[in-house]
Tab-separated table of C-alpha atoms in Angstrom:
chain	number	residue	atom	x	y	z
A	1	MET	CA	-7.474	3.344	5.938
A	2	GLN	CA	-8.245	4.498	2.479
A	3	LYS	CA	-5.853	3.210	-0.163
A	4	ARG	CA	-3.979	5.546	-2.456
A	5	ASP	CA	-5.187	5.725	-6.030
A	6	LEU	CA	-2.991	3.808	-8.418
A	7	ASN	CA	-3.321	6.458	-11.110
A	8	LYS	CA	-3.185	10.029	-9.912
A	9	SER	CA	-4.725	12.791	-11.982
A	10	GLY	CA	-2.082	14.848	-13.718
A	11	GLY	CA	-2.074	18.492	-14.734
A	12	SER	CA	-4.996	20.787	-15.085
A	13	GLY	CA	-6.839	18.339	-17.310
A	14	GLY	CA	-7.602	16.060	-14.366
A	15	GLY	CA	-9.217	12.714	-14.879
A	16	SER	CA	-7.792	9.268	-14.170
A	17	ALA	CA	-5.902	6.957	-16.428
A	18	ALA	CA	-6.746	3.324	-17.067
A	19	PRO	CA	-5.455	0.761	-14.520
A	20	ALA	CA	-1.934	-0.441	-15.101
A	21	PRO	CA	-1.996	-3.548	-17.283
A	22	LYS	CA	-0.687	-6.881	-16.132
A	23	ARG	CA	2.837	-7.718	-17.150
A	24	GLY	CA	3.340	-9.876	-20.208
A	25	ARG	CA	5.699	-12.787	-20.617
A	26	PRO	CA	9.084	-11.709	-19.266
A	27	PHE	CA	11.423	-12.760	-22.046
A	28	GLY	CA	9.419	-11.554	-24.999
A	29	SER	CA	6.555	-12.939	-27.012
A	30	THR	CA	6.896	-15.117	-30.095
A	31	SER	CA	3.531	-14.115	-31.530
A	32	GLY	CA	3.797	-12.362	-34.861
A	33	SER	CA	7.301	-13.626	-35.547
A	34	ALA	CA	7.532	-16.522	-37.960
A	35	ALA	CA	11.233	-17.038	-37.367
A	36	ALA	CA	10.849	-17.145	-33.604
A	37	SER	CA	7.858	-19.451	-33.908
A	38	SER	CA	9.725	-21.923	-36.076
A	39	ALA	CA	12.691	-21.805	-33.702
A	40	ALA	CA	10.409	-22.558	-30.773
A	41	ASP	CA	8.861	-25.500	-32.633
A	42	SER	CA	12.281	-26.931	-33.368
A	43	VAL	CA	13.195	-27.159	-29.681
A	44	ALA	CA	9.754	-27.957	-28.327
A	45	PRO	CA	9.990	-31.786	-28.267
A	46	SER	CA	13.038	-31.749	-25.994
A	47	THR	CA	11.763	-29.099	-23.591
A	48	LEU	CA	8.070	-29.885	-23.184
A	49	LEU	CA	7.017	-31.465	-19.905
A	50	GLY	CA	5.731	-34.801	-21.160
A	51	PRO	CA	3.539	-35.402	-24.203
A	52	SER	CA	1.351	-32.687	-25.678
A	53	LEU	CA	-2.298	-32.848	-24.692
A	54	GLN	CA	-5.614	-31.830	-26.188
A	55	VAL	CA	-7.985	-30.720	-23.432
A	56	HIS	CA	-11.661	-30.343	-24.247
A	57	THR	CA	-13.366	-27.127	-23.153
A	58	SER	CA	-15.782	-29.051	-20.917
A	59	PHE	CA	-12.980	-30.822	-19.042
A	60	ALA	CA	-12.625	-28.277	-16.249
A	61	ALA	CA	-16.380	-28.046	-15.740
A	62	SER	CA	-16.485	-31.450	-14.067
A	63	ASP	CA	-15.980	-31.709	-10.307
A	64	GLN	CA	-14.677	-35.226	-10.789
A	65	ASN	CA	-11.916	-33.984	-13.097
A	66	ASN	CA	-11.058	-31.203	-10.649
A	67	LYS	CA	-10.595	-33.692	-7.823
A	68	ARG	CA	-8.537	-35.933	-10.067
A	69	ILE	CA	-6.155	-33.060	-10.862
A	70	VAL	CA	-5.645	-32.236	-7.182
A	71	LEU	CA	-5.151	-35.881	-6.233
A	72	ALA	CA	-2.680	-36.344	-9.092
A	73	LEU	CA	-0.620	-33.419	-7.826
A	74	GLN	CA	-0.721	-34.696	-4.260
A	75	SER	CA	0.244	-38.248	-5.236
A	76	GLY	CA	3.749	-37.320	-6.364
A	77	LEU	CA	3.678	-40.103	-8.960
A	78	LYS	CA	5.605	-39.139	-12.062
A	79	SER	CA	2.961	-40.034	-14.636
A	80	GLU	CA	0.078	-38.500	-12.661
A	81	LEU	CA	2.061	-35.367	-11.842
A	82	THR	CA	3.080	-34.869	-15.467
A	83	TRP	CA	-0.496	-35.283	-16.656
A	84	ALA	CA	-1.871	-32.816	-14.080
A	85	LEU	CA	0.769	-30.162	-14.788
A	86	ASN	CA	0.267	-30.410	-18.555
A	87	THR	CA	-3.488	-30.175	-18.170
A	88	LEU	CA	-3.340	-27.201	-15.825
A	89	THR	CA	-0.855	-25.410	-18.077
A	90	LEU	CA	-3.329	-25.547	-20.948
A	91	LEU	CA	-6.360	-24.700	-18.825
A	92	SER	CA	-4.693	-21.770	-17.075
A	93	PHE	CA	-3.083	-20.264	-20.156
A	94	LYS	CA	-6.285	-19.934	-22.200
A	95	GLU	CA	-7.661	-17.014	-20.244
A	96	LYS	CA	-10.363	-15.908	-22.696
A	97	GLU	CA	-12.641	-18.843	-21.908
A	98	ASP	CA	-14.673	-17.668	-18.931
A	99	MET	CA	-15.837	-21.160	-18.077
A	100	ARG	CA	-12.269	-22.321	-17.547
A	101	LYS	CA	-11.330	-19.284	-15.512
A	102	ASP	CA	-14.284	-19.689	-13.169
A	103	SER	CA	-13.757	-23.409	-12.694
A	104	LEU	CA	-10.020	-23.059	-12.066
A	105	ALA	CA	-10.665	-20.442	-9.400
A	106	LYS	CA	-13.060	-22.754	-7.554
A	107	ILE	CA	-10.989	-25.962	-7.460
A	108	SER	CA	-10.564	-26.739	-3.766
A	109	GLY	CA	-7.004	-27.437	-2.654
A	110	LEU	CA	-5.469	-26.764	-6.065
A	111	LEU	CA	-3.251	-23.846	-5.026
A	112	ASP	CA	-1.838	-25.720	-2.026
A	113	ALA	CA	-1.172	-28.788	-4.177
A	114	LEU	CA	0.784	-26.705	-6.698
A	115	LEU	CA	2.728	-24.991	-3.929
A	116	GLN	CA	3.626	-28.395	-2.516
A	117	VAL	CA	5.230	-29.326	-5.845
A	118	ILE	CA	7.460	-26.251	-5.571
A	119	ASP	CA	8.178	-26.910	-1.891
A	120	ASP	CA	9.239	-30.486	-2.714
A	121	TRP	CA	11.850	-29.114	-5.091
A	122	ARG	CA	12.926	-26.426	-2.640
A	123	ASP	CA	13.560	-29.106	-0.008
A	124	ILE	CA	16.169	-30.791	-2.202
A	125	ALA	CA	17.341	-27.781	-4.238
A	126	LEU	CA	20.506	-27.278	-2.174
A	127	PRO	CA	23.162	-29.853	-3.144
A	128	LYS	CA	23.707	-32.426	-0.424
A	129	GLU	CA	27.448	-31.763	-0.366
A	130	LEU	CA	26.758	-28.256	0.948
A	131	GLN	CA	24.597	-29.404	3.856
A	132	LYS	CA	26.153	-32.744	4.731
A	133	THR	CA	26.374	-33.439	8.458
A	134	ARG	CA	28.171	-36.206	10.303
A	135	ARG	CA	26.112	-39.343	10.748
A	136	VAL	CA	25.829	-40.914	14.172
A	137	ARG	CA	27.078	-44.513	14.242
A	138	THR	CA	25.850	-46.587	17.159
A	139	LEU	CA	26.371	-50.179	15.972
A	140	GLY	CA	29.368	-51.688	17.787
A	141	SER	CA	30.201	-48.448	19.551
A	142	ASN	CA	31.292	-50.387	22.679
A	143	SER	CA	33.917	-52.371	20.774
A	144	LEU	CA	37.515	-51.330	20.307
A	145	VAL	CA	37.314	-51.968	16.566
A	146	THR	CA	33.866	-50.869	15.432
A	147	GLY	CA	34.188	-50.662	11.666
A	148	PHE	CA	32.885	-47.102	11.730
A	149	GLY	CA	36.113	-45.162	11.958
A	150	TYR	CA	37.066	-45.676	15.580
A	151	GLU	CA	39.717	-48.356	15.039
A	152	TYR	CA	42.543	-45.856	14.518
A	153	GLU	CA	41.882	-44.085	17.800
A	154	ALA	CA	41.311	-47.333	19.662
A	155	LEU	CA	44.337	-49.270	18.408
A	156	GLY	CA	46.680	-46.282	18.415
A	157	SER	CA	46.124	-45.461	22.059
A	158	ASN	CA	48.067	-46.885	24.979
A	159	ASP	CA	45.029	-46.608	27.201
A	160	ASN	CA	42.406	-48.640	25.366
A	161	VAL	CA	39.956	-48.656	28.197
A	162	LYS	CA	40.048	-44.891	28.575
A	163	GLN	CA	39.767	-44.391	24.831
A	164	SER	CA	36.776	-46.696	24.638
A	165	GLY	CA	35.098	-44.821	27.450
A	166	LEU	CA	35.576	-41.504	25.621
A	167	THR	CA	34.110	-43.023	22.507
A	168	ASP	CA	31.027	-44.248	24.327
A	169	ALA	CA	30.437	-40.891	25.969
A	170	SER	CA	30.814	-38.961	22.731
A	171	VAL	CA	28.514	-41.305	20.868
A	172	GLN	CA	25.827	-41.169	23.541
A	173	LYS	CA	26.057	-37.383	23.554
A	174	ASN	CA	25.564	-37.247	19.794
A	175	VAL	CA	22.730	-39.763	19.858
A	176	ALA	CA	20.646	-37.343	21.911
A	177	LYS	CA	20.948	-34.756	19.120
A	178	PHE	CA	20.069	-37.155	16.324
A	179	ARG	CA	16.498	-37.015	15.071
A	180	PRO	CA	15.464	-40.312	13.443
A	181	SER	CA	12.350	-38.692	11.970
A	182	GLU	CA	14.553	-36.914	9.389
A	183	TRP	CA	16.378	-39.972	8.103
A	184	TRP	CA	14.863	-39.664	4.642
A	185	TYR	CA	16.508	-36.294	4.077
A	186	ASP	CA	19.992	-37.745	4.563
A	187	GLU	CA	22.051	-38.508	1.500
A	188	ASP	CA	22.296	-42.173	2.551
A	189	GLY	CA	18.542	-42.564	2.800
A	190	LEU	CA	16.667	-45.416	1.182
A	191	PHE	CA	14.942	-43.391	-1.558
A	192	ASN	CA	17.746	-41.359	-3.097
A	193	LEU	CA	17.299	-38.926	-5.976
A	194	ASP	CA	19.908	-39.164	-8.710
A	195	ASP	CA	20.674	-36.321	-11.112
A	196	GLU	CA	17.849	-37.344	-13.424
A	197	GLY	CA	15.349	-37.436	-10.584
A	198	ARG	CA	16.446	-34.029	-9.325
A	199	ALA	CA	16.124	-32.587	-12.828
A	200	GLU	CA	12.569	-33.948	-13.069
A	201	LYS	CA	11.682	-32.421	-9.689
A	202	GLN	CA	13.063	-29.086	-10.845
A	203	GLN	CA	11.125	-29.258	-14.104
A	204	CYS	CA	7.901	-29.982	-12.240
A	205	ALA	CA	8.507	-27.038	-9.903
A	206	VAL	CA	9.055	-24.691	-12.856
A	207	ALA	CA	5.850	-25.956	-14.508
A	208	ALA	CA	3.901	-25.449	-11.264
A	209	SER	CA	5.280	-21.920	-10.893
A	210	ASN	CA	4.206	-21.118	-14.449
A	211	ILE	CA	0.669	-22.315	-13.682
A	212	ILE	CA	0.539	-20.179	-10.521
A	213	ARG	CA	1.773	-17.232	-12.574
A	214	ASN	CA	-1.013	-17.799	-15.087
A	215	PHE	CA	-3.515	-17.943	-12.232
A	216	SER	CA	-2.370	-14.521	-11.023
A	217	PHE	CA	-3.610	-12.946	-14.281
A	218	MET	CA	-7.185	-13.976	-13.520
A	219	PRO	CA	-9.240	-11.473	-11.481
A	220	GLU	CA	-11.087	-14.329	-9.764
A	221	ASN	CA	-7.831	-15.571	-8.238
A	222	GLU	CA	-6.138	-12.308	-7.231
A	223	VAL	CA	-7.824	-11.850	-3.856
A	224	ILE	CA	-7.414	-15.506	-2.903
A	225	MET	CA	-3.737	-15.636	-3.810
A	226	ALA	CA	-2.861	-12.271	-2.231
A	227	ALA	CA	-4.388	-13.469	1.051
A	228	ASN	CA	-2.690	-16.890	0.975
A	229	ARG	CA	0.380	-16.688	3.213
A	230	HIS	CA	1.787	-19.998	1.950
A	231	CYS	CA	1.656	-18.731	-1.636
A	232	LEU	CA	3.390	-15.439	-0.802
A	233	GLU	CA	6.052	-17.105	1.326
A	234	THR	CA	6.878	-19.575	-1.433
A	235	VAL	CA	7.240	-16.978	-4.199
A	236	PHE	CA	9.218	-14.590	-1.996
A	237	GLN	CA	11.595	-17.382	-1.006
A	238	CYS	CA	12.140	-18.188	-4.677
A	239	ILE	CA	13.174	-14.625	-5.518
A	240	GLU	CA	15.211	-14.408	-2.306
A	241	ASP	CA	17.374	-17.287	-3.581
A	242	HIS	CA	17.635	-15.904	-7.121
A	243	SER	CA	21.401	-16.408	-7.209
A	244	THR	CA	21.106	-20.195	-6.822
A	245	GLU	CA	17.575	-20.973	-7.973
A	246	ASP	CA	16.370	-21.808	-11.492
A	247	GLU	CA	16.007	-18.555	-13.465
A	248	GLU	CA	12.637	-19.434	-14.970
A	249	LEU	CA	11.289	-20.330	-11.530
A	250	VAL	CA	12.499	-16.975	-10.177
A	251	THR	CA	10.966	-15.101	-13.119
A	252	ASN	CA	7.590	-16.807	-12.690
A	253	ALA	CA	7.608	-16.052	-8.955
A	254	LEU	CA	8.479	-12.398	-9.560
A	255	GLU	CA	5.781	-11.999	-12.209
A	256	THR	CA	3.252	-13.524	-9.817
A	257	ILE	CA	4.079	-10.994	-7.102
A	258	VAL	CA	3.897	-8.096	-9.568
A	259	ASN	CA	0.394	-9.140	-10.584
A	260	LEU	CA	-0.734	-9.481	-6.961
A	261	ALA	CA	1.049	-6.318	-5.746
A	262	PRO	CA	-1.978	-3.941	-5.783
A	263	LEU	CA	-3.698	-6.264	-3.281
A	264	LEU	CA	-0.606	-7.271	-1.315
A	265	ASP	CA	-0.272	-6.283	2.341
A	266	LEU	CA	3.161	-7.114	3.760
A	267	ARG	CA	1.690	-7.345	7.246
A	268	ILE	CA	0.453	-10.805	6.312
A	269	PHE	CA	3.916	-12.129	7.234
A	270	SER	CA	3.363	-11.142	10.868
A	271	SER	CA	-0.298	-12.147	11.001
A	272	SER	CA	-1.807	-15.105	12.825
A	273	LYS	CA	-2.177	-17.121	9.632
A	274	PRO	CA	-0.234	-20.404	9.540
A	275	SER	CA	3.346	-19.923	8.370
A	276	TYR	CA	5.377	-22.453	6.393
A	277	ILE	CA	8.682	-20.685	5.687
A	278	LYS	CA	8.800	-17.838	8.255
A	279	ILE	CA	9.323	-15.005	5.774
A	280	THR	CA	9.246	-11.605	7.510
A	281	GLU	CA	8.348	-8.206	6.103
A	282	LYS	CA	11.999	-7.132	6.124
A	283	ARG	CA	13.128	-10.286	4.316
A	284	ALA	CA	10.416	-9.759	1.703
A	285	VAL	CA	11.568	-6.208	0.976
A	286	GLN	CA	15.210	-7.322	0.933
A	287	ALA	CA	14.305	-9.983	-1.620
A	288	ILE	CA	12.738	-7.281	-3.813
A	289	MET	CA	15.849	-5.136	-3.410
A	290	GLY	CA	17.939	-8.083	-4.590
A	291	MET	CA	15.817	-8.240	-7.729
A	292	LEU	CA	16.065	-4.471	-8.201
A	293	GLY	CA	19.850	-4.652	-8.116
A	294	SER	CA	20.013	-7.549	-10.562
A	295	ALA	CA	21.735	-7.150	-13.922
A	296	ILE	CA	18.926	-9.080	-15.666
A	297	LYS	CA	16.628	-6.552	-17.309
A	298	ALA	CA	13.432	-8.546	-16.862
A	299	TRP	CA	14.110	-8.819	-13.139
A	300	HIS	CA	15.008	-5.237	-12.279
A	301	CYS	CA	12.190	-3.869	-14.440
A	302	ALA	CA	9.671	-6.113	-12.676
A	303	ALA	CA	11.106	-5.198	-9.263
A	304	ALA	CA	10.783	-1.472	-10.020
A	305	GLU	CA	7.178	-1.947	-11.082
A	306	LEU	CA	6.549	-4.045	-7.973
A	307	LEU	CA	7.824	-1.310	-5.652
A	308	GLY	CA	5.664	1.264	-7.412
A	309	ARG	CA	2.595	-0.890	-6.850
A	310	LEU	CA	3.394	-1.849	-3.250
A	311	ILE	CA	3.726	1.763	-2.105
A	312	ILE	CA	0.155	2.462	-3.203
A	313	ASN	CA	-0.983	0.662	-0.059
A	314	PRO	CA	-0.081	2.931	2.890
A	315	ASP	CA	0.153	-0.131	5.146
A	316	ASN	CA	3.288	-1.170	3.244
A	317	GLU	CA	4.949	2.224	3.675
A	318	PRO	CA	6.644	1.554	7.067
A	319	PHE	CA	8.425	-1.499	5.657
A	320	LEU	CA	9.655	0.313	2.529
A	321	LEU	CA	10.727	3.609	4.141
A	322	PRO	CA	14.082	2.317	5.494
A	323	PHE	CA	15.049	1.268	1.961
A	324	PHE	CA	14.113	4.538	0.228
A	325	PRO	CA	17.715	5.820	-0.185
A	326	GLN	CA	18.721	2.562	-1.891
A	327	ILE	CA	15.539	2.510	-3.955
A	328	HIS	CA	16.004	6.097	-5.175
A	329	LYS	CA	19.628	5.529	-6.125
A	330	ARG	CA	18.857	2.382	-8.117
A	331	LEU	CA	15.822	3.863	-9.884
A	332	VAL	CA	17.817	6.933	-10.887
A	333	ASP	CA	20.476	4.618	-12.310
A	334	LEU	CA	17.824	2.738	-14.286
A	335	MET	CA	16.663	5.994	-15.878
A	336	SER	CA	20.083	6.270	-17.506
A	337	SER	CA	19.763	2.792	-18.997
A	338	PRO	CA	19.465	2.621	-22.791
A	339	ALA	CA	16.620	0.117	-22.378
A	340	LEU	CA	13.359	2.033	-22.798
A	341	ASP	CA	11.336	-0.392	-20.681
A	342	ALA	CA	13.802	0.036	-17.803
A	343	GLN	CA	13.367	3.814	-18.044
A	344	ALA	CA	9.597	3.446	-18.057
A	345	ALA	CA	9.631	1.131	-15.026
A	346	ALA	CA	11.886	3.502	-13.065
A	347	VAL	CA	9.800	6.587	-13.868
A	348	GLY	CA	6.586	4.740	-13.003
A	349	ALA	CA	7.957	3.700	-9.613
A	350	LEU	CA	9.319	7.171	-8.818
A	351	TYR	CA	5.963	8.685	-9.820
A	352	ASN	CA	4.243	6.777	-6.990
A	353	LEU	CA	7.128	7.124	-4.518
A	354	ALA	CA	7.186	10.923	-4.939
A	355	GLU	CA	3.634	11.074	-3.612
A	356	VAL	CA	4.361	9.210	-0.373
A	357	ASN	CA	5.570	11.954	1.963
A	358	MET	CA	7.731	15.053	2.214
A	359	ASP	CA	10.835	13.157	3.308
A	360	CYS	CA	10.666	11.007	0.176
A	361	ARG	CA	10.517	14.068	-2.079
A	362	LEU	CA	13.415	15.717	-0.275
A	363	LYS	CA	15.633	12.657	-0.617
A	364	LEU	CA	14.745	12.210	-4.278
A	365	ALA	CA	15.532	15.842	-5.120
A	366	SER	CA	18.915	15.599	-3.402
A	367	GLU	CA	19.788	12.365	-5.220
A	368	ARG	CA	22.592	13.005	-7.669
A	369	TRP	CA	21.539	13.111	-11.345
A	370	ALA	CA	17.860	12.601	-10.480
A	371	VAL	CA	16.594	15.861	-12.022
A	372	ASP	CA	18.994	15.620	-14.971
A	373	ARG	CA	17.761	12.183	-15.938
A	374	LEU	CA	14.114	13.096	-15.518
A	375	LEU	CA	14.702	15.984	-17.913
A	376	ARG	CA	16.521	13.665	-20.315
A	377	VAL	CA	13.507	11.345	-20.431
A	378	ILE	CA	11.330	14.326	-21.427
A	379	ARG	CA	13.786	15.833	-23.897
A	380	ALA	CA	14.727	12.595	-25.678
A	381	PRO	CA	11.707	12.072	-25.646
A	382	HIS	CA	10.626	8.662	-24.431
A	383	PRO	CA	8.439	6.997	-27.124
A	384	VAL	CA	5.602	6.505	-24.624
A	385	PRO	CA	4.045	9.936	-23.903
A	386	GLU	CA	2.687	8.731	-20.551
A	387	VAL	CA	6.246	8.160	-19.306
A	388	CYS	CA	7.196	11.729	-20.206
A	389	ARG	CA	4.078	13.058	-18.504
A	390	LYS	CA	4.930	11.159	-15.314
A	391	ALA	CA	8.499	12.477	-15.382
A	392	ALA	CA	7.128	16.039	-15.574
A	393	MET	CA	4.706	15.326	-12.724
A	394	ILE	CA	7.597	14.041	-10.581
A	395	LEU	CA	9.387	17.365	-11.092
A	396	GLU	CA	6.217	19.198	-10.112
A	397	SER	CA	5.998	17.127	-6.909
A	398	LEU	CA	9.619	17.922	-6.071
A	399	VAL	CA	9.247	21.674	-6.558
A	400	SER	CA	6.231	21.726	-4.235
A	401	GLU	CA	8.638	21.365	-1.274
A	402	PRO	CA	10.194	24.738	-0.309
A	403	GLN	CA	13.442	23.005	0.753
A	404	ASN	CA	13.944	21.787	-2.812
A	405	LYS	CA	13.724	25.192	-4.482
A	406	ALA	CA	17.391	26.027	-4.006
A	407	LEU	CA	18.352	22.787	-5.777
A	408	LEU	CA	15.848	23.179	-8.609
A	409	LEU	CA	16.613	26.840	-9.357
A	410	ALA	CA	19.738	25.640	-11.155
A	411	TYR	CA	17.436	24.055	-13.759
A	412	GLU	CA	15.256	27.132	-14.332
A	413	ASN	CA	16.545	27.672	-17.876
A	414	ALA	CA	15.947	24.012	-18.755
A	415	PHE	CA	12.400	24.234	-17.441
A	416	ALA	CA	11.781	27.398	-19.456
A	417	GLU	CA	13.158	25.784	-22.603
A	418	ILE	CA	10.733	22.858	-22.350
A	419	LEU	CA	7.908	25.278	-21.530
A	420	PHE	CA	8.330	27.121	-24.855
A	421	SER	CA	9.382	24.177	-27.043
A	422	ASP	CA	6.970	21.387	-26.087
A	423	THR	CA	3.307	22.260	-25.905
A	424	ARG	CA	2.378	18.849	-24.484
A	425	TYR	CA	3.994	19.642	-21.140
A	426	SER	CA	3.822	23.444	-21.202
A	427	ASP	CA	1.095	23.581	-18.544
A	428	THR	CA	3.079	21.393	-16.170
A	429	PHE	CA	6.299	23.360	-16.551
A	430	ALA	CA	4.428	26.655	-16.258
A	431	ARG	CA	3.211	25.484	-12.853
A	432	ILE	CA	6.738	24.347	-11.970
A	433	LEU	CA	8.222	27.760	-12.818
A	434	TYR	CA	5.422	29.564	-11.033
A	435	GLU	CA	5.948	27.497	-7.892
A	436	LEU	CA	9.698	27.850	-8.167
A	437	THR	CA	9.857	31.649	-8.423
A	438	SER	CA	6.608	33.172	-7.188
A	439	ARG	CA	7.302	32.444	-3.526
A	440	PRO	CA	10.890	33.550	-2.950
A	441	SER	CA	12.526	32.239	0.196
A	442	ASN	CA	15.547	34.572	0.063
A	443	LYS	CA	16.718	37.812	-1.554
A	444	PHE	CA	18.512	35.936	-4.338
A	445	THR	CA	15.348	34.395	-5.726
A	446	ALA	CA	13.285	37.557	-5.241
A	447	ALA	CA	14.849	39.258	-8.228
A	448	ARG	CA	14.167	36.225	-10.450
A	449	GLY	CA	10.496	35.783	-9.647
A	450	VAL	CA	9.248	36.852	-13.064
A	451	TRP	CA	7.486	33.611	-14.048
A	452	GLY	CA	4.803	34.111	-11.453
A	453	MET	CA	3.488	37.306	-13.079
C-alpha cells in the first residue's frame, strides 16, 4: 500500500515542503548561552558518568574496538560498562563525522547490548517492597518448633499432631509453586543491590537510552531500529511507565520513537519476530496517549508530533482510530496553550489527522472550540507562518465535508475578515468561502451564496 506523503501540497501554489526535521534536545539547548554553559560546567563533575574521555576519530574504524565495546557492555562490569557508555556517548553525539556514523551503524550486536543495559535496570526498577512475596521455608518443616514462624501455631494448639500435619501439607503445596531458578531476584538473594548499586544501574540505563536516542538521528540506523522489535518494546515500555520511571529515561525513549515514527509500523508487535516484553498495538497507543495527556510540555509536544507522524502510514490507522475522540480533544486543548511550540505540535498533528478519512473530519469539526482555536492561531498570528498555513488548510479540509457546512456557516464573517485582511491566506479562505456557500444544502444557505460568484 502506498504511504501517505508527509508533507501535503497546500493551496493553489502546490509543491511540497521540506521533510520535517528531527527533534532537538527536549529540555533546551545550552549553545549560544554563556550563562547556561557556565552553569552546566559547574555541575558537570558530579553528574557525568565516570571520567571524561578523549576519543580519537579513528577509534570507531577498528573492528577490534567495536567488539571490545560490545563485550564491555555485555560483561556488566562497572569499569568496563562505564568506559563503553562514555565512549559511545561521544561517538554517537558527533554526528557530522561520516566515518563514525557509518561505523556505529555496522557494529554487530551493539543495539541489543545497549538494550540489555536498560532491561537490567527495568528488572530491578520496581522497589522490592512492592513486589515482595512470601518465601517458602522447608528446613525443619516436620518439626513442631521449626524456627521459621510455625512455633506459635504448633505450641498454641491442643492437637499438635493435627497441626503438624496441616503444616506439612501447606508447605508441600507451596513448594510445588516455588521456582528455584528465580532465587536471584528475591530480596534475600546472595548478590543484593544496595541503594548505591541501584543508582548506578539507573544511571547506566539513562546513558544507554541517550546513546540509542542519538543513534535514531542517523539515517543509517533508522530502518534497522524501526524494524527491531526488542528496541521498540523497550522504549514503549519506558514511556508506558512514565509515572514511576526516571524522567530523563522517559524523555530519551520518547524522542527515539518520534525520530523513528515515519518508518514505524505498529503491526510489528503482532508479527512473528521474537518478543521480549509482549507489548501490543493497543498498549503502544495507550502509552502515547499517556504522554499526550502529560502536564510536562516536552512530553505532550513530542506525543502530538508522534501521532502526526504515525498516521502518515495507513497501516497504523486501525490502531489509532478508536482513540481519535480523545486525540482531538487533547490537541484542541493544546492549541489554547500559551506555549507556542505546543500550539505548533497540535496544529501539525491535526493537519495530518484531518486528511485521514471523512469520519475524522466530522469529529474534528464537531469538537468544541476546535474552529475557534484554529482561527486564533491564524489571527494572533503564530510566529511560524507554516503553522498558520496548516491551520488554514485544516479549515479547508473541514469545509470540504457537506455535513460540516452548517457548523462552519457560523464563522462566515470571520472567514471573510481574514480573506480581506491577510493576503497570505486569502486564496485559502476564498476557497473556503466558495465551498461553504456555492453549494447550498438548504434554503437558508441559498440566499447567502454570494461568495461563489
